[in-house]
Amino acid sequence: MKQTHYVAREPDAHGFIDYPEQEHRVWNTLITRQMKVIEGRACQEYLDGIEQLKLPHERIPQLGEINKVLGATTGWQVARVPALIPFQTFFELLASKRFPVATFIRTPQELDYLQEPDIFHEIFGHCPLLTNPFFAEFTHTYGKLGLAASKEQRVFLARLYWMTIEFGLMDTAQGRKIYGGGILSSPKETVYSLSGEPEYQAFDPIEAMRTPYRIDILQPVYFVLPNLKRLFDLAHEDIAGMVQQAMQLGLHAPKFPPKAAA
Ligand SMILES: [Fe+2]
C-alpha cells in the first residue's frame, strides 16, 4: 500500500463525524465549482443520481444520509474506511454492495488534484451512479470477481475498473457524456475528456484490460460505452474468461511517457 498524509475522521458514538469548518468550506468550493463544470457533460443517469442524493453544498454530508438514498434505490451502502485500503478490503466491500468512502477531504493546497481518493471524489464522483441499477449491478459483480481473482488477474481487473467506473465515457442521443467518477470529480478532466484532444475507443472489455494507465496524468485514451446498460450486460458475461484472454494477449504499449521521465 502507498503512503498518505491524510487521516480519515472517526465518528462519535452516534455515528456522526464532526468535520472542522475549514473542511466544510473545501467541500463547498469543490461542489459549487463542479456542479457548473458537469453541466451538459455528465450523463443523465448520473444527474438523476445527483437529484436523488440531494447533496448539501454548505457542508460535507454524513454517510448515513447517503445510505438512506442508496439503500432505497439499489440496496448499496457506503462504508467508512481509512485513507487508503488494501485491494482485498476493497473487493470485499464491493462484493457486499458497500462502497468504500474515506472520511477525509483534501486540503485547500490540493484542491485540484490529489492521488488519494477523498470523500468528495467518492461521494460526488461515484455515489450518484450507485443509485442506477445497471451501474450498481456491474460494480457488485466486479467486487465478487475481484475477490475470487489472483493477484495477477486483479491487475487486469483494475484496468477494467479504471476504464469504466473511474474514467468511462458514454454515447447518448444528446452526444458523448461522462459517467466515470474519476472524471466527474475533476474539473480539468471533465472538460478535457470531451474536448476531442484525447483518443476515444469504442468500449471493449478485453482492450480496456490491456490498456495501461497512469493515475497522475490526464488520460490519453478513453473507452466509450454505447449506453449504460452495456455495463449491466457485461456483468452477466464471462469477465473472468476475458481476464484470461487479456493476460494471454498482453499489455498494449503505453500512450504516455514513463513516470520517471515525465
Ligand atoms: Fe474512485
PDB file of C-alpha atoms and ligand atoms in Angstrom:
ATOM      1  CA  MET A   1       0.000   0.000   0.000  1.00  0.00           C
ATOM      2  CA  LYS A   2       1.121   3.544  -0.732  1.00  0.00           C
ATOM      3  CA  GLN A   3       1.669   6.153   1.951  1.00  0.00           C
ATOM      4  CA  THR A   4      -0.599   9.124   2.603  1.00  0.00           C
ATOM      5  CA  HIS A   5      -0.502  12.104   4.941  1.00  0.00           C
ATOM      6  CA  TYR A   6      -4.293  12.141   5.196  1.00  0.00           C
ATOM      7  CA  VAL A   7      -6.120  10.599   8.145  1.00  0.00           C
ATOM      8  CA  ALA A   8      -9.802   9.673   7.908  1.00  0.00           C
ATOM      9  CA  ARG A   9     -12.002  11.227  10.597  1.00  0.00           C
ATOM     10  CA  GLU A  10     -13.695   8.989  13.142  1.00  0.00           C
ATOM     11  CA  PRO A  11     -17.388   9.207  14.016  1.00  0.00           C
ATOM     12  CA  ASP A  12     -18.716   9.785  17.553  1.00  0.00           C
ATOM     13  CA  ALA A  13     -20.883   7.252  19.429  1.00  0.00           C
ATOM     14  CA  HIS A  14     -23.885   8.255  17.274  1.00  0.00           C
ATOM     15  CA  GLY A  15     -22.027   7.743  14.016  1.00  0.00           C
ATOM     16  CA  PHE A  16     -21.715  11.481  13.444  1.00  0.00           C
ATOM     17  CA  ILE A  17     -18.483  12.865  12.023  1.00  0.00           C
ATOM     18  CA  ASP A  18     -17.655  16.359  13.204  1.00  0.00           C
ATOM     19  CA  TYR A  19     -15.574  17.947  10.420  1.00  0.00           C
ATOM     20  CA  PRO A  20     -13.876  21.269  11.114  1.00  0.00           C
ATOM     21  CA  GLU A  21     -15.411  24.321   9.442  1.00  0.00           C
ATOM     22  CA  GLN A  22     -12.445  24.692   7.091  1.00  0.00           C
ATOM     23  CA  GLU A  23     -13.161  21.222   5.665  1.00  0.00           C
ATOM     24  CA  HIS A  24     -16.811  22.077   5.058  1.00  0.00           C
ATOM     25  CA  ARG A  25     -15.566  25.094   3.132  1.00  0.00           C
ATOM     26  CA  VAL A  26     -13.381  22.881   0.928  1.00  0.00           C
ATOM     27  CA  TRP A  27     -16.442  20.716   0.169  1.00  0.00           C
ATOM     28  CA  ASN A  28     -18.468  23.824  -0.623  1.00  0.00           C
ATOM     29  CA  THR A  29     -15.787  25.122  -3.001  1.00  0.00           C
ATOM     30  CA  LEU A  30     -15.485  21.761  -4.755  1.00  0.00           C
ATOM     31  CA  ILE A  31     -19.176  21.008  -5.183  1.00  0.00           C
ATOM     32  CA  THR A  32     -20.101  24.555  -6.220  1.00  0.00           C
ATOM     33  CA  ARG A  33     -17.445  24.601  -8.911  1.00  0.00           C
ATOM     34  CA  GLN A  34     -18.018  21.060 -10.128  1.00  0.00           C
ATOM     35  CA  MET A  35     -21.814  21.317 -10.422  1.00  0.00           C
ATOM     36  CA  LYS A  36     -21.214  24.021 -13.032  1.00  0.00           C
ATOM     37  CA  VAL A  37     -18.498  22.120 -14.896  1.00  0.00           C
ATOM     38  CA  ILE A  38     -20.526  18.892 -15.252  1.00  0.00           C
ATOM     39  CA  GLU A  39     -23.482  20.750 -16.783  1.00  0.00           C
ATOM     40  CA  GLY A  40     -24.056  19.344 -20.271  1.00  0.00           C
ATOM     41  CA  ARG A  41     -21.160  16.918 -19.777  1.00  0.00           C
ATOM     42  CA  ALA A  42     -22.353  14.335 -17.233  1.00  0.00           C
ATOM     43  CA  CYS A  43     -24.688  11.574 -18.431  1.00  0.00           C
ATOM     44  CA  GLN A  44     -28.373  11.735 -17.495  1.00  0.00           C
ATOM     45  CA  GLU A  45     -28.175   8.690 -15.201  1.00  0.00           C
ATOM     46  CA  TYR A  46     -25.532  10.462 -13.138  1.00  0.00           C
ATOM     47  CA  LEU A  47     -27.617  13.651 -12.998  1.00  0.00           C
ATOM     48  CA  ASP A  48     -30.631  11.577 -11.897  1.00  0.00           C
ATOM     49  CA  GLY A  49     -28.471  10.266  -9.047  1.00  0.00           C
ATOM     50  CA  ILE A  50     -27.387  13.792  -8.115  1.00  0.00           C
ATOM     51  CA  GLU A  51     -31.085  14.705  -7.994  1.00  0.00           C
ATOM     52  CA  GLN A  52     -31.874  11.791  -5.683  1.00  0.00           C
ATOM     53  CA  LEU A  53     -28.911  12.277  -3.341  1.00  0.00           C
ATOM     54  CA  LYS A  54     -29.661  15.987  -2.787  1.00  0.00           C
ATOM     55  CA  LEU A  55     -26.097  16.560  -1.619  1.00  0.00           C
ATOM     56  CA  PRO A  56     -25.671  19.530   0.696  1.00  0.00           C
ATOM     57  CA  HIS A  57     -23.468  22.311  -0.681  1.00  0.00           C
ATOM     58  CA  GLU A  58     -22.567  24.078   2.553  1.00  0.00           C
ATOM     59  CA  ARG A  59     -21.224  21.057   4.449  1.00  0.00           C
ATOM     60  CA  ILE A  60     -19.734  17.589   3.985  1.00  0.00           C
ATOM     61  CA  PRO A  61     -22.618  15.089   4.015  1.00  0.00           C
ATOM     62  CA  GLN A  62     -22.783  12.367   6.668  1.00  0.00           C
ATOM     63  CA  LEU A  63     -22.550   8.799   5.369  1.00  0.00           C
ATOM     64  CA  GLY A  64     -25.932   7.966   6.911  1.00  0.00           C
ATOM     65  CA  GLU A  65     -27.634  10.462   4.608  1.00  0.00           C
ATOM     66  CA  ILE A  66     -26.072   8.826   1.552  1.00  0.00           C
ATOM     67  CA  ASN A  67     -27.002   5.363   2.839  1.00  0.00           C
ATOM     68  CA  LYS A  68     -30.694   6.239   3.065  1.00  0.00           C
ATOM     69  CA  VAL A  69     -30.806   7.078  -0.645  1.00  0.00           C
ATOM     70  CA  LEU A  70     -28.569   4.247  -1.866  1.00  0.00           C
ATOM     71  CA  GLY A  71     -30.389   1.731   0.327  1.00  0.00           C
ATOM     72  CA  ALA A  72     -33.750   2.773  -1.091  1.00  0.00           C
ATOM     73  CA  THR A  73     -32.630   2.766  -4.740  1.00  0.00           C
ATOM     74  CA  THR A  74     -30.190  -0.125  -5.286  1.00  0.00           C
ATOM     75  CA  GLY A  75     -29.521  -1.526  -1.809  1.00  0.00           C
ATOM     76  CA  TRP A  76     -25.960  -0.216  -1.813  1.00  0.00           C
ATOM     77  CA  GLN A  77     -24.307   1.420   1.193  1.00  0.00           C
ATOM     78  CA  VAL A  78     -21.186   3.452   1.743  1.00  0.00           C
ATOM     79  CA  ALA A  79     -18.622   2.130   4.216  1.00  0.00           C
ATOM     80  CA  ARG A  80     -16.242   4.328   6.174  1.00  0.00           C
ATOM     81  CA  VAL A  81     -12.618   3.333   5.546  1.00  0.00           C
ATOM     82  CA  PRO A  82      -9.134   4.738   6.302  1.00  0.00           C
ATOM     83  CA  ALA A  83      -7.455   6.975   3.718  1.00  0.00           C
ATOM     84  CA  LEU A  84      -6.017   4.002   1.798  1.00  0.00           C
ATOM     85  CA  ILE A  85      -7.183   0.393   1.916  1.00  0.00           C
ATOM     86  CA  PRO A  86      -5.699  -2.878   0.588  1.00  0.00           C
ATOM     87  CA  PHE A  87      -7.125  -4.380  -2.625  1.00  0.00           C
ATOM     88  CA  GLN A  88      -8.537  -7.279  -0.608  1.00  0.00           C
ATOM     89  CA  THR A  89     -10.666  -4.979   1.580  1.00  0.00           C
ATOM     90  CA  PHE A  90     -11.766  -3.019  -1.480  1.00  0.00           C
ATOM     91  CA  PHE A  91     -13.074  -6.153  -3.212  1.00  0.00           C
ATOM     92  CA  GLU A  92     -14.673  -7.495  -0.013  1.00  0.00           C
ATOM     93  CA  LEU A  93     -16.616  -4.261   0.351  1.00  0.00           C
ATOM     94  CA  LEU A  94     -17.794  -4.102  -3.264  1.00  0.00           C
ATOM     95  CA  ALA A  95     -18.751  -7.795  -3.179  1.00  0.00           C
ATOM     96  CA  SER A  96     -21.102  -6.983  -0.283  1.00  0.00           C
ATOM     97  CA  LYS A  97     -22.533  -3.866  -2.013  1.00  0.00           C
ATOM     98  CA  ARG A  98     -20.636  -1.440   0.171  1.00  0.00           C
ATOM     99  CA  PHE A  99     -18.714   1.359  -1.479  1.00  0.00           C
ATOM    100  CA  PRO A 100     -15.611   2.483   0.436  1.00  0.00           C
ATOM    101  CA  VAL A 101     -15.521   6.142   1.430  1.00  0.00           C
ATOM    102  CA  ALA A 102     -12.505   7.541   3.244  1.00  0.00           C
ATOM    103  CA  THR A 103     -13.790  10.237   5.594  1.00  0.00           C
ATOM    104  CA  PHE A 104     -11.216  12.900   4.898  1.00  0.00           C
ATOM    105  CA  ILE A 105     -11.231  15.792   2.471  1.00  0.00           C
ATOM    106  CA  ARG A 106      -8.321  17.261   0.515  1.00  0.00           C
ATOM    107  CA  THR A 107      -6.509  20.311   1.828  1.00  0.00           C
ATOM    108  CA  PRO A 108      -7.028  23.675   0.072  1.00  0.00           C
ATOM    109  CA  GLN A 109      -3.472  23.238  -1.288  1.00  0.00           C
ATOM    110  CA  GLU A 110      -4.560  20.082  -3.138  1.00  0.00           C
ATOM    111  CA  LEU A 111      -7.910  21.390  -4.318  1.00  0.00           C
ATOM    112  CA  ASP A 112      -7.383  20.453  -7.959  1.00  0.00           C
ATOM    113  CA  TYR A 113      -5.527  17.219  -7.687  1.00  0.00           C
ATOM    114  CA  LEU A 114      -4.647  14.603  -5.117  1.00  0.00           C
ATOM    115  CA  GLN A 115      -3.707  10.952  -5.558  1.00  0.00           C
ATOM    116  CA  GLU A 116      -5.751   9.626  -2.645  1.00  0.00           C
ATOM    117  CA  PRO A 117      -9.499   9.275  -3.226  1.00  0.00           C
ATOM    118  CA  ASP A 118     -11.120  11.636  -0.693  1.00  0.00           C
ATOM    119  CA  ILE A 119     -14.742  11.951   0.382  1.00  0.00           C
ATOM    120  CA  PHE A 120     -15.506  14.438  -2.395  1.00  0.00           C
ATOM    121  CA  HIS A 121     -14.262  12.029  -5.054  1.00  0.00           C
ATOM    122  CA  GLU A 122     -16.112   9.049  -3.570  1.00  0.00           C
ATOM    123  CA  ILE A 123     -19.417  10.763  -2.849  1.00  0.00           C
ATOM    124  CA  PHE A 124     -19.663  13.277  -5.664  1.00  0.00           C
ATOM    125  CA  GLY A 125     -17.859  11.100  -8.208  1.00  0.00           C
ATOM    126  CA  HIS A 126     -19.299   7.654  -7.525  1.00  0.00           C
ATOM    127  CA  CYS A 127     -22.418   7.741  -5.361  1.00  0.00           C
ATOM    128  CA  PRO A 128     -24.810   9.324  -7.900  1.00  0.00           C
ATOM    129  CA  LEU A 129     -24.415   6.362 -10.282  1.00  0.00           C
ATOM    130  CA  LEU A 130     -24.703   3.862  -7.439  1.00  0.00           C
ATOM    131  CA  THR A 131     -28.398   4.797  -7.491  1.00  0.00           C
ATOM    132  CA  ASN A 132     -28.535   3.332 -11.026  1.00  0.00           C
ATOM    133  CA  PRO A 133     -29.364  -0.398 -11.189  1.00  0.00           C
ATOM    134  CA  PHE A 134     -27.129  -1.069 -14.248  1.00  0.00           C
ATOM    135  CA  PHE A 135     -24.102   0.604 -12.735  1.00  0.00           C
ATOM    136  CA  ALA A 136     -24.801  -0.879  -9.279  1.00  0.00           C
ATOM    137  CA  GLU A 137     -25.027  -4.397 -10.707  1.00  0.00           C
ATOM    138  CA  PHE A 138     -21.757  -4.059 -12.599  1.00  0.00           C
ATOM    139  CA  THR A 139     -19.931  -2.690  -9.545  1.00  0.00           C
ATOM    140  CA  HIS A 140     -21.268  -5.542  -7.391  1.00  0.00           C
ATOM    141  CA  THR A 141     -20.240  -8.187  -9.929  1.00  0.00           C
ATOM    142  CA  TYR A 142     -16.850  -6.539 -10.232  1.00  0.00           C
ATOM    143  CA  GLY A 143     -16.323  -6.856  -6.471  1.00  0.00           C
ATOM    144  CA  LYS A 144     -17.200 -10.551  -6.481  1.00  0.00           C
ATOM    145  CA  LEU A 145     -14.855 -11.218  -9.410  1.00  0.00           C
ATOM    146  CA  GLY A 146     -12.044  -9.325  -7.726  1.00  0.00           C
ATOM    147  CA  LEU A 147     -12.473 -11.302  -4.552  1.00  0.00           C
ATOM    148  CA  ALA A 148     -12.105 -14.571  -6.454  1.00  0.00           C
ATOM    149  CA  ALA A 149      -9.207 -13.364  -8.625  1.00  0.00           C
ATOM    150  CA  SER A 150      -5.492 -13.953  -8.191  1.00  0.00           C
ATOM    151  CA  LYS A 151      -3.058 -11.112  -7.670  1.00  0.00           C
ATOM    152  CA  GLU A 152      -2.148 -11.081 -11.398  1.00  0.00           C
ATOM    153  CA  GLN A 153      -5.777 -11.269 -12.512  1.00  0.00           C
ATOM    154  CA  ARG A 154      -6.598  -8.355 -10.209  1.00  0.00           C
ATOM    155  CA  VAL A 155      -4.203  -6.093 -12.097  1.00  0.00           C
ATOM    156  CA  PHE A 156      -6.197  -6.717 -15.283  1.00  0.00           C
ATOM    157  CA  LEU A 157      -9.485  -6.224 -13.454  1.00  0.00           C
ATOM    158  CA  ALA A 158      -8.144  -2.963 -12.044  1.00  0.00           C
ATOM    159  CA  ARG A 159      -7.705  -1.635 -15.597  1.00  0.00           C
ATOM    160  CA  LEU A 160     -11.289  -2.558 -16.440  1.00  0.00           C
ATOM    161  CA  TYR A 161     -12.420  -0.606 -13.351  1.00  0.00           C
ATOM    162  CA  TRP A 162     -10.250   2.326 -14.327  1.00  0.00           C
ATOM    163  CA  MET A 163     -11.572   2.491 -17.891  1.00  0.00           C
ATOM    164  CA  THR A 164     -15.233   2.238 -16.777  1.00  0.00           C
ATOM    165  CA  ILE A 165     -16.139   3.219 -13.218  1.00  0.00           C
ATOM    166  CA  GLU A 166     -13.360   5.806 -12.950  1.00  0.00           C
ATOM    167  CA  PHE A 167     -12.806   7.133 -16.478  1.00  0.00           C
ATOM    168  CA  GLY A 168     -15.675   5.907 -18.621  1.00  0.00           C
ATOM    169  CA  LEU A 169     -17.471   7.895 -21.314  1.00  0.00           C
ATOM    170  CA  MET A 170     -20.756   7.043 -22.984  1.00  0.00           C
ATOM    171  CA  ASP A 171     -22.506   7.931 -26.228  1.00  0.00           C
ATOM    172  CA  THR A 172     -26.087   9.168 -25.921  1.00  0.00           C
ATOM    173  CA  ALA A 173     -28.703  10.767 -28.191  1.00  0.00           C
ATOM    174  CA  GLN A 174     -27.532  14.075 -26.690  1.00  0.00           C
ATOM    175  CA  GLY A 175     -23.917  13.408 -27.620  1.00  0.00           C
ATOM    176  CA  ARG A 176     -20.935  11.992 -25.778  1.00  0.00           C
ATOM    177  CA  LYS A 177     -21.249  12.188 -21.984  1.00  0.00           C
ATOM    178  CA  ILE A 178     -19.239  11.276 -18.903  1.00  0.00           C
ATOM    179  CA  TYR A 179     -20.144   8.598 -16.362  1.00  0.00           C
ATOM    180  CA  GLY A 180     -16.712   7.872 -14.806  1.00  0.00           C
ATOM    181  CA  GLY A 181     -16.349   9.179 -11.248  1.00  0.00           C
ATOM    182  CA  GLY A 182     -12.658   9.939 -11.638  1.00  0.00           C
ATOM    183  CA  ILE A 183     -13.553  12.373 -14.394  1.00  0.00           C
ATOM    184  CA  LEU A 184     -16.677  13.822 -12.781  1.00  0.00           C
ATOM    185  CA  SER A 185     -14.843  14.769  -9.577  1.00  0.00           C
ATOM    186  CA  SER A 186     -12.100  16.613 -11.518  1.00  0.00           C
ATOM    187  CA  PRO A 187     -12.863  19.955 -13.205  1.00  0.00           C
ATOM    188  CA  LYS A 188      -9.877  19.738 -15.521  1.00  0.00           C
ATOM    189  CA  GLU A 189     -10.547  16.193 -16.692  1.00  0.00           C
ATOM    190  CA  THR A 190     -14.301  16.825 -17.069  1.00  0.00           C
ATOM    191  CA  VAL A 191     -13.524  19.439 -19.707  1.00  0.00           C
ATOM    192  CA  TYR A 192     -10.527  17.667 -21.247  1.00  0.00           C
ATOM    193  CA  SER A 193     -12.171  14.234 -21.592  1.00  0.00           C
ATOM    194  CA  LEU A 194     -14.791  15.608 -24.009  1.00  0.00           C
ATOM    195  CA  SER A 195     -12.506  18.119 -25.736  1.00  0.00           C
ATOM    196  CA  GLY A 196     -11.586  15.924 -28.707  1.00  0.00           C
ATOM    197  CA  GLU A 197      -7.948  16.134 -27.701  1.00  0.00           C
ATOM    198  CA  PRO A 198      -7.619  12.613 -26.201  1.00  0.00           C
ATOM    199  CA  GLU A 199      -8.150   9.391 -28.127  1.00  0.00           C
ATOM    200  CA  TYR A 200     -11.517   7.618 -27.980  1.00  0.00           C
ATOM    201  CA  GLN A 201     -12.083   3.897 -28.401  1.00  0.00           C
ATOM    202  CA  ALA A 202     -15.379   2.036 -28.613  1.00  0.00           C
ATOM    203  CA  PHE A 203     -15.703   0.096 -25.357  1.00  0.00           C
ATOM    204  CA  ASP A 204     -14.217  -3.380 -25.470  1.00  0.00           C
ATOM    205  CA  PRO A 205     -13.602  -5.012 -22.077  1.00  0.00           C
ATOM    206  CA  ILE A 206     -10.557  -7.019 -23.179  1.00  0.00           C
ATOM    207  CA  GLU A 207      -8.983  -3.957 -24.791  1.00  0.00           C
ATOM    208  CA  ALA A 208      -9.682  -1.945 -21.626  1.00  0.00           C
ATOM    209  CA  MET A 209      -7.915  -4.605 -19.547  1.00  0.00           C
ATOM    210  CA  ARG A 210      -4.894  -4.434 -21.870  1.00  0.00           C
ATOM    211  CA  THR A 211      -4.546  -0.664 -21.749  1.00  0.00           C
ATOM    212  CA  PRO A 212      -2.017   0.673 -19.230  1.00  0.00           C
ATOM    213  CA  TYR A 213      -2.775   3.856 -17.320  1.00  0.00           C
ATOM    214  CA  ARG A 214      -1.179   6.325 -15.001  1.00  0.00           C
ATOM    215  CA  ILE A 215      -3.128   7.770 -12.093  1.00  0.00           C
ATOM    216  CA  ASP A 216      -1.309  11.109 -12.022  1.00  0.00           C
ATOM    217  CA  ILE A 217      -2.000  12.446 -15.531  1.00  0.00           C
ATOM    218  CA  LEU A 218      -4.991  13.260 -17.734  1.00  0.00           C
ATOM    219  CA  GLN A 219      -5.874  10.044 -19.554  1.00  0.00           C
ATOM    220  CA  PRO A 220      -4.563   9.792 -23.135  1.00  0.00           C
ATOM    221  CA  VAL A 221      -7.374   7.385 -24.115  1.00  0.00           C
ATOM    222  CA  TYR A 222     -10.988   6.905 -23.031  1.00  0.00           C
ATOM    223  CA  PHE A 223     -13.313   3.974 -23.698  1.00  0.00           C
ATOM    224  CA  VAL A 224     -16.813   4.914 -24.829  1.00  0.00           C
ATOM    225  CA  LEU A 225     -19.850   2.800 -23.945  1.00  0.00           C
ATOM    226  CA  PRO A 226     -22.854   2.631 -26.317  1.00  0.00           C
ATOM    227  CA  ASN A 227     -25.106   3.045 -23.222  1.00  0.00           C
ATOM    228  CA  LEU A 228     -25.043   2.312 -19.505  1.00  0.00           C
ATOM    229  CA  LYS A 229     -26.875  -0.994 -19.935  1.00  0.00           C
ATOM    230  CA  ARG A 230     -23.723  -2.282 -21.617  1.00  0.00           C
ATOM    231  CA  LEU A 231     -22.185  -2.485 -18.126  1.00  0.00           C
ATOM    232  CA  PHE A 232     -25.155  -4.488 -16.854  1.00  0.00           C
ATOM    233  CA  ASP A 233     -24.844  -6.875 -19.806  1.00  0.00           C
ATOM    234  CA  LEU A 234     -21.115  -7.182 -19.218  1.00  0.00           C
ATOM    235  CA  ALA A 235     -21.790  -8.111 -15.592  1.00  0.00           C
ATOM    236  CA  HIS A 236     -23.559 -11.217 -16.939  1.00  0.00           C
ATOM    237  CA  GLU A 237     -20.830 -12.163 -19.398  1.00  0.00           C
ATOM    238  CA  ASP A 238     -17.713 -14.224 -18.664  1.00  0.00           C
ATOM    239  CA  ILE A 239     -15.452 -11.454 -17.345  1.00  0.00           C
ATOM    240  CA  ALA A 240     -13.077 -13.951 -15.699  1.00  0.00           C
ATOM    241  CA  GLY A 241     -12.614 -15.587 -19.125  1.00  0.00           C
ATOM    242  CA  MET A 242     -11.910 -12.157 -20.629  1.00  0.00           C
ATOM    243  CA  VAL A 243      -9.225 -11.588 -17.990  1.00  0.00           C
ATOM    244  CA  GLN A 244      -7.556 -14.829 -19.107  1.00  0.00           C
ATOM    245  CA  GLN A 245      -7.694 -13.716 -22.732  1.00  0.00           C
ATOM    246  CA  ALA A 246      -6.319 -10.283 -21.887  1.00  0.00           C
ATOM    247  CA  MET A 247      -3.463 -11.893 -19.947  1.00  0.00           C
ATOM    248  CA  GLN A 248      -2.614 -14.106 -22.920  1.00  0.00           C
ATOM    249  CA  LEU A 249      -2.741 -11.207 -25.372  1.00  0.00           C
ATOM    250  CA  GLY A 250      -0.681  -8.989 -23.073  1.00  0.00           C
ATOM    251  CA  LEU A 251      -0.492  -5.275 -22.413  1.00  0.00           C
ATOM    252  CA  HIS A 252      -0.565  -2.586 -25.097  1.00  0.00           C
ATOM    253  CA  ALA A 253       2.284  -0.113 -25.261  1.00  0.00           C
ATOM    254  CA  PRO A 254       1.500   2.895 -23.071  1.00  0.00           C
ATOM    255  CA  LYS A 255       0.352   6.093 -24.780  1.00  0.00           C
ATOM    256  CA  PHE A 256       2.064   8.194 -22.115  1.00  0.00           C
ATOM    257  CA  PRO A 257       5.689   8.778 -21.050  1.00  0.00           C
ATOM    258  CA  PRO A 258       7.044   6.725 -18.125  1.00  0.00           C
ATOM    259  CA  LYS A 259       6.572   8.398 -14.763  1.00  0.00           C
ATOM    260  CA  ALA A 260      10.275   8.985 -14.077  1.00  0.00           C
ATOM    261  CA  ALA A 261      10.745  10.830 -17.377  1.00  0.00           C
ATOM    262  CA  ALA A 262       7.518  12.840 -17.095  1.00  0.00           C
TER     263      ALA A 262
HETATM  264 FE    FE B   1     -12.804   6.302  -7.482  1.00  0.00          FE
END
